[in-house]
Coordinates of C-alpha atoms and ligand atoms in Angstrom, one line a residue:
M30 CA 160.5 20.8 -162.4
S31 CA 158.5 23.3 -164.6
N32 CA 158.6 27.0 -163.4
Q33 CA 155.3 28.3 -164.5
V34 CA 154.2 32.0 -163.9
R35 CA 151.4 34.2 -164.9
L36 CA 151.7 35.7 -168.5
D37 CA 151.0 39.4 -167.1
R38 CA 153.5 38.9 -164.4
F39 CA 156.2 37.7 -166.8
L40 CA 155.4 40.7 -169.1
A41 CA 155.4 43.2 -166.2
N42 CA 158.6 41.9 -164.6
N43 CA 160.5 42.0 -167.9
G44 CA 160.0 45.6 -168.8
V45 CA 156.8 45.5 -171.2
G46 CA 154.8 47.8 -169.0
S47 CA 152.5 48.0 -165.9
R48 CA 150.2 45.0 -165.2
A49 CA 147.3 47.0 -166.5
E50 CA 149.3 48.0 -169.7
V51 CA 150.2 44.4 -170.4
K52 CA 146.5 43.3 -169.8
K53 CA 145.5 45.8 -172.6
L54 CA 148.1 44.4 -174.9
I55 CA 147.0 40.9 -174.2
R56 CA 143.3 41.9 -174.8
A57 CA 144.4 43.5 -178.0
G58 CA 145.9 40.5 -179.2
K59 CA 149.5 41.6 -179.4
V60 CA 150.9 38.9 -177.3
L61 CA 151.7 35.4 -178.7
I62 CA 152.9 32.5 -176.8
N63 CA 154.6 29.9 -178.8
G64 CA 153.0 31.4 -181.9
T65 CA 149.4 31.4 -180.5
G66 CA 147.5 34.4 -179.4
A67 CA 147.2 34.6 -175.5
V68 CA 143.7 35.5 -174.3
S69 CA 144.2 36.4 -170.7
G70 CA 146.9 37.5 -168.3
D71 CA 146.4 34.9 -165.8
R72 CA 147.5 32.2 -168.4
K73 CA 150.4 30.3 -167.1
M74 CA 153.6 30.1 -168.9
D75 CA 157.2 28.8 -168.5
P76 CA 159.8 31.3 -168.8
E77 CA 162.5 28.8 -169.5
T78 CA 161.0 27.2 -172.5
D79 CA 158.1 29.3 -173.9
E80 CA 158.6 32.0 -176.5
V81 CA 156.8 35.1 -176.0
L82 CA 156.4 37.9 -178.5
V83 CA 154.8 41.3 -178.0
D84 CA 154.1 43.0 -181.3
G85 CA 156.5 40.5 -182.8
K86 CA 159.3 41.3 -180.6
K87 CA 160.7 38.5 -178.5
I88 CA 160.5 39.2 -174.7
Q89 CA 163.8 37.8 -172.9
R90 CA 163.7 36.9 -169.3
E91 CA 165.7 39.5 -167.2
V92 CA 168.3 37.5 -165.2
V93 CA 168.7 39.2 -161.8
P94 CA 171.7 38.1 -160.0
V95 CA 172.0 37.4 -156.2
I96 CA 173.9 40.4 -154.7
M97 CA 176.3 40.7 -151.8
L98 CA 176.1 44.2 -150.4
N99 CA 178.3 45.8 -147.7
K100 CA 175.4 47.7 -145.8
P101 CA 176.6 50.9 -144.5
A102 CA 175.1 52.2 -141.2
G103 CA 172.2 54.5 -141.7
V104 CA 170.1 52.6 -144.2
V105 CA 167.1 50.3 -143.4
S106 CA 167.1 46.6 -144.6
A107 CA 163.9 46.9 -146.2
T108 CA 162.4 47.5 -149.9
E109 CA 160.5 50.6 -148.9
D110 CA 160.6 53.0 -145.9
G111 CA 158.7 56.3 -145.7
R112 CA 161.6 58.2 -143.7
S113 CA 165.0 56.6 -144.4
A114 CA 167.1 55.4 -147.4
T115 CA 166.8 51.6 -147.9
V116 CA 169.3 49.1 -149.0
I117 CA 167.5 49.0 -152.5
D118 CA 168.4 52.6 -152.9
L119 CA 172.1 51.7 -153.0
I120 CA 171.6 49.3 -155.8
H121 CA 172.0 51.2 -159.1
E122 CA 170.7 48.7 -161.6
P123 CA 167.5 48.5 -163.7
W124 CA 166.3 45.4 -161.7
A125 CA 167.0 46.7 -158.3
K126 CA 163.2 46.9 -157.6
K127 CA 163.0 43.2 -157.9
L128 CA 165.3 42.5 -155.1
F129 CA 164.7 42.1 -151.4
P130 CA 167.1 41.8 -148.5
V131 CA 167.5 38.2 -147.0
G132 CA 166.8 39.0 -143.4
R133 CA 167.5 42.3 -141.6
L134 CA 170.4 44.2 -140.2
D135 CA 169.5 46.9 -137.7
K136 CA 169.8 50.4 -139.3
D137 CA 173.1 51.0 -137.4
T138 CA 174.6 47.6 -138.3
E139 CA 177.0 47.3 -141.2
G140 CA 178.3 44.4 -143.3
L141 CA 177.2 41.5 -145.3
L142 CA 173.7 41.5 -146.6
I143 CA 172.4 39.3 -149.2
L144 CA 169.6 40.6 -151.6
T145 CA 167.8 38.4 -154.0
Q146 CA 164.5 38.1 -156.0
D147 CA 164.3 34.3 -155.1
G148 CA 161.8 33.9 -152.4
A149 CA 162.6 30.1 -152.0
M150 CA 166.2 30.8 -151.4
A151 CA 165.6 33.5 -149.0
H152 CA 163.2 31.2 -146.9
E153 CA 166.0 28.4 -147.0
L154 CA 168.6 30.8 -145.4
L155 CA 166.1 32.4 -143.0
S156 CA 164.3 29.4 -141.8
P157 CA 164.9 28.8 -138.0
T158 CA 165.2 25.1 -138.5
K159 CA 168.1 25.5 -141.1
H160 CA 170.4 27.2 -138.5
V161 CA 172.5 29.1 -140.9
R162 CA 175.7 30.6 -139.2
K163 CA 175.9 34.3 -139.0
T164 CA 179.2 35.7 -137.8
Y165 CA 179.7 39.2 -136.6
F166 CA 182.3 41.5 -135.3
A167 CA 181.3 43.8 -132.6
V168 CA 182.7 46.5 -130.4
V169 CA 181.2 46.0 -126.9
S170 CA 181.4 47.9 -123.6
G171 CA 183.6 46.7 -121.0
A172 CA 186.9 44.6 -120.6
P173 CA 187.1 41.0 -121.9
D174 CA 185.4 38.5 -119.5
A175 CA 185.9 34.7 -120.3
S176 CA 183.0 33.6 -118.3
L177 CA 180.7 35.3 -121.0
I178 CA 182.0 32.6 -123.5
D179 CA 180.4 29.9 -121.5
H180 CA 177.0 31.8 -121.0
F181 CA 176.7 32.5 -124.9
R182 CA 177.5 28.9 -125.5
E183 CA 174.7 27.7 -122.9
G184 CA 172.1 30.2 -124.2
I185 CA 170.9 33.4 -122.8
D186 CA 167.4 34.5 -121.5
I187 CA 166.7 37.6 -123.6
G188 CA 163.1 37.6 -122.6
E189 CA 161.8 35.1 -125.3
K190 CA 160.1 31.9 -124.6
R191 CA 163.4 30.0 -125.0
R192 CA 166.9 30.8 -124.4
T193 CA 169.1 31.7 -127.2
L194 CA 170.6 28.8 -129.2
P195 CA 174.3 28.1 -128.4
A196 CA 176.5 31.0 -129.7
V197 CA 180.2 31.1 -130.0
L198 CA 181.9 34.3 -128.6
V199 CA 185.6 35.0 -129.3
F200 CA 187.5 37.9 -127.5
L201 CA 189.7 39.5 -130.1
S202 CA 191.3 42.4 -128.2
P203 CA 192.9 44.0 -126.3
D204 CA 194.3 40.7 -124.9
G205 CA 192.3 38.1 -126.7
G206 CA 194.4 38.1 -130.0
R207 CA 193.4 39.1 -133.5
D208 CA 191.5 37.0 -136.2
T209 CA 191.8 38.7 -139.6
S210 CA 191.8 35.4 -141.3
A211 CA 188.9 36.2 -143.6
G212 CA 190.3 39.6 -144.2
T213 CA 186.8 41.0 -143.5
I214 CA 187.9 42.8 -140.2
S215 CA 190.0 45.8 -141.2
E216 CA 192.4 47.7 -139.1
S217 CA 189.9 50.6 -139.2
D218 CA 187.3 48.1 -137.4
Y219 CA 189.9 47.3 -134.7
A220 CA 190.4 51.0 -134.4
R221 CA 187.1 51.4 -133.3
C222 CA 187.7 49.5 -130.0
G223 CA 188.6 52.1 -127.4
A224 CA 189.4 52.2 -123.7
D225 CA 186.8 50.0 -121.7
E226 CA 185.6 48.3 -124.7
C227 CA 186.5 44.9 -126.3
C228 CA 186.4 43.6 -129.7
V229 CA 184.6 40.3 -130.2
L230 CA 183.6 37.7 -132.9
I231 CA 180.2 36.3 -132.2
T232 CA 178.4 33.5 -134.3
I233 CA 174.6 32.9 -133.9
T234 CA 172.4 30.6 -135.9
E235 CA 169.1 32.5 -135.3
G236 CA 167.9 35.9 -136.2
K237 CA 166.0 37.3 -133.4
F238 CA 165.1 40.9 -133.3
H239 CA 168.3 42.8 -132.0
Q240 CA 169.7 39.5 -130.9
I241 CA 173.1 40.3 -130.4
K242 CA 172.5 43.7 -128.7
R243 CA 170.0 41.9 -126.3
M244 CA 172.5 39.1 -125.6
F245 CA 175.1 41.5 -124.5
A246 CA 172.6 43.7 -122.7
A247 CA 171.7 40.7 -120.6
F248 CA 175.1 41.2 -119.0
G249 CA 174.8 45.0 -118.7
R250 CA 177.0 45.6 -121.8
E251 CA 176.3 47.8 -124.9
V252 CA 177.1 47.0 -128.6
H253 CA 178.9 50.2 -129.8
F254 CA 179.6 48.7 -133.3
L255 CA 178.2 45.8 -135.1
K256 CA 179.2 44.4 -138.6
R257 CA 178.2 41.2 -140.1
I258 CA 181.2 39.4 -141.7
A259 CA 179.9 36.2 -142.9
M260 CA 176.7 34.0 -143.5
G261 CA 177.2 30.3 -143.7
D262 CA 180.6 29.6 -145.2
L263 CA 180.3 32.9 -147.3
A264 CA 182.6 35.8 -146.0
L265 CA 181.9 39.5 -146.7
D266 CA 184.3 40.4 -149.8
P267 CA 186.8 42.7 -148.1
S268 CA 187.3 44.8 -151.3
L269 CA 183.6 46.1 -151.0
S270 CA 183.4 49.4 -149.0
P271 CA 180.3 50.2 -147.0
G272 CA 177.6 50.9 -149.7
E273 CA 179.3 48.8 -152.5
Y274 CA 177.9 45.5 -153.8
R275 CA 178.6 42.9 -156.4
P276 CA 176.9 39.6 -157.8
V277 CA 177.4 36.4 -155.7
T278 CA 179.1 33.8 -157.9
D279 CA 177.6 30.4 -158.1
E280 CA 180.4 28.9 -156.1
E281 CA 179.8 31.5 -153.2
L282 CA 176.0 30.7 -153.5
K283 CA 176.9 26.9 -152.6
R284 CA 179.0 28.2 -149.8
L285 CA 176.2 30.2 -148.4
Q286 CA 173.8 27.3 -148.4
E287 CA 176.5 24.8 -146.9
G288 CA 176.9 26.8 -143.9
R289 CA 174.3 25.2 -141.8
E290 CA 174.7 23.4 -138.5
N291 CA 172.2 20.6 -139.3
G292 CA 171.7 20.4 -142.9
Ligands
LIG323 N1 171.9 41.5 -133.8 C1 171.6 42.7 -133.6 O1 171.4 43.0 -132.5 N2 171.6 43.5 -134.7 C2 171.7 43.1 -135.9 O2 171.7 43.9 -136.9 C3 172.0 41.6 -136.2 C4 172.1 40.9 -135.2

């Protein structure tokens, strides 16, 4: 399928100048598409196949990778925020401003956050009908209680129109065993689990506001630490410290999109 975009947007997104500046260049006849002078910025072009020259210099499409970030606590999952640092501020790349986070983690939540410039991909991963699995490690107040496992599976009233969709809860400590299979839960994560607290893994397929905190709050419990360790079948790379990032490989991208319950 042809991937047509506006010429002025293509030029502005690929470092030629601001929208106003590129419009001036177009009006001055300095922009050629496939050898023909472009007359207006709203002309559509295909970045894959069309050759664009500005003052005789070929404009290459900048390839912006999908990014896996280990989000640290204290930054907000947004592109801009008047008060706090955002996840975009952590990406030290010339194309950082083109990225946006796929969904939100709370300011105090850590772990796997995907950043992309691909709106269609983000929509696929966020759509409530796609049920992409999201797995979290949490430190929760109180001792392990197996009855919660059934409640989480059956759905919980968190004050929304409908109960939450079935969630999988696993107690990891102190007497529920440990699951470090993905390598994404470190010894220092476990060490956060103190007296009268328990460590859990929880997998949900929705993304309601403060969902996990509200699910535990329904049973009088507080979430003291929350870290997302996987989305779909894509696990957080354990070699990434909080604040570090790397591009997602094509194979990982496939795994991310395969981790749906019904699709
Ligand atoms: N649930 C929460 O409560 N917070 C998050 O950041 C993610 C899921």
